[in-house]
């Protein structure tokens, strides 16, 4: 699944919690989400933080544009 969000946290939250895959017009339940970090500055620490937030039932902020804090400055 791919998704376009200008708010990184909201996009990750959406993909991890609400996105439904449809194959041949049938909803498929996902048991696992895989996130491939294609950035050059890396966001692994922020993804770990977001997973903890999701597991604690916290919602992402609703800013229209939000970039992640990068691991490499």
Coordinates of C-alpha atoms in Angstrom, one line a residue:
X1 CA 0.0 0.0 0.0
X2 CA 1.2 3.5 -0.7
X3 CA -0.3 6.7 0.6
X4 CA 0.5 10.3 0.1
X5 CA 0.4 12.5 3.1
X6 CA 2.1 15.8 3.7
X7 CA 2.1 15.1 7.4
X8 CA 4.5 12.3 8.0
X9 CA 3.1 11.2 11.4
X10 CA -0.5 11.1 10.1
X11 CA 0.5 9.2 7.0
X12 CA 2.3 6.5 9.1
X13 CA -0.6 6.4 11.6
X14 CA -3.1 6.0 8.7
X15 CA -1.1 3.2 7.0
X16 CA -0.6 1.4 10.3
X17 CA -4.1 1.6 11.7
X18 CA -6.8 2.4 9.1
X19 CA -5.6 1.6 5.6
X20 CA -7.4 -1.5 4.2
X21 CA -6.0 -3.5 1.3
X22 CA -8.4 -4.6 -1.3
X23 CA -7.5 -7.6 -3.6
X24 CA -10.1 -8.6 -6.2
X25 CA -12.7 -6.4 -4.5
X26 CA -12.2 -8.2 -1.2
X27 CA -10.9 -6.5 2.0
X28 CA -7.7 -8.2 3.3
X29 CA -6.8 -7.9 6.9
X30 CA -3.2 -7.0 7.6
X31 CA -1.4 -8.5 10.5
X32 CA 1.8 -6.6 9.9
X33 CA 3.0 -3.3 8.5
X34 CA 6.4 -2.9 6.9
X35 CA 7.9 0.5 6.6
X36 CA 10.8 1.0 4.2
X37 CA 12.8 4.1 5.0
X38 CA 13.9 5.5 1.6
X39 CA 15.2 8.7 3.1
X40 CA 18.9 9.6 3.2
X41 CA 18.7 11.1 6.6
X42 CA 16.9 8.1 8.2
X43 CA 13.8 8.2 10.4
X44 CA 14.1 4.9 12.4
X45 CA 14.0 6.6 15.8
X46 CA 10.9 8.6 14.9
X47 CA 9.1 5.5 13.5
X48 CA 9.9 3.7 16.8
X49 CA 8.4 6.7 18.7
X50 CA 5.3 6.7 16.5
X51 CA 4.7 3.0 17.1
X52 CA 4.8 3.6 20.8
X53 CA 2.3 6.4 20.4
X54 CA 0.0 4.3 18.3
X55 CA 0.2 1.5 20.9
X56 CA -0.8 4.0 23.6
X57 CA -3.8 5.1 21.5
X58 CA -2.5 8.5 20.8
X59 CA -3.4 10.3 17.6
X60 CA -1.0 12.3 15.4
X61 CA -1.2 16.0 15.2
X62 CA -3.5 17.4 12.5
X63 CA -1.1 19.9 11.0
X64 CA -1.3 19.9 7.2
X65 CA 2.4 19.8 6.7
X66 CA 4.7 18.0 9.2
X67 CA 8.1 16.6 8.5
X68 CA 9.7 14.0 10.7
X69 CA 12.8 14.7 12.9
X70 CA 15.6 12.9 11.1
X71 CA 18.2 10.7 12.7
X72 CA 21.0 12.3 10.8
X73 CA 21.2 16.1 10.8

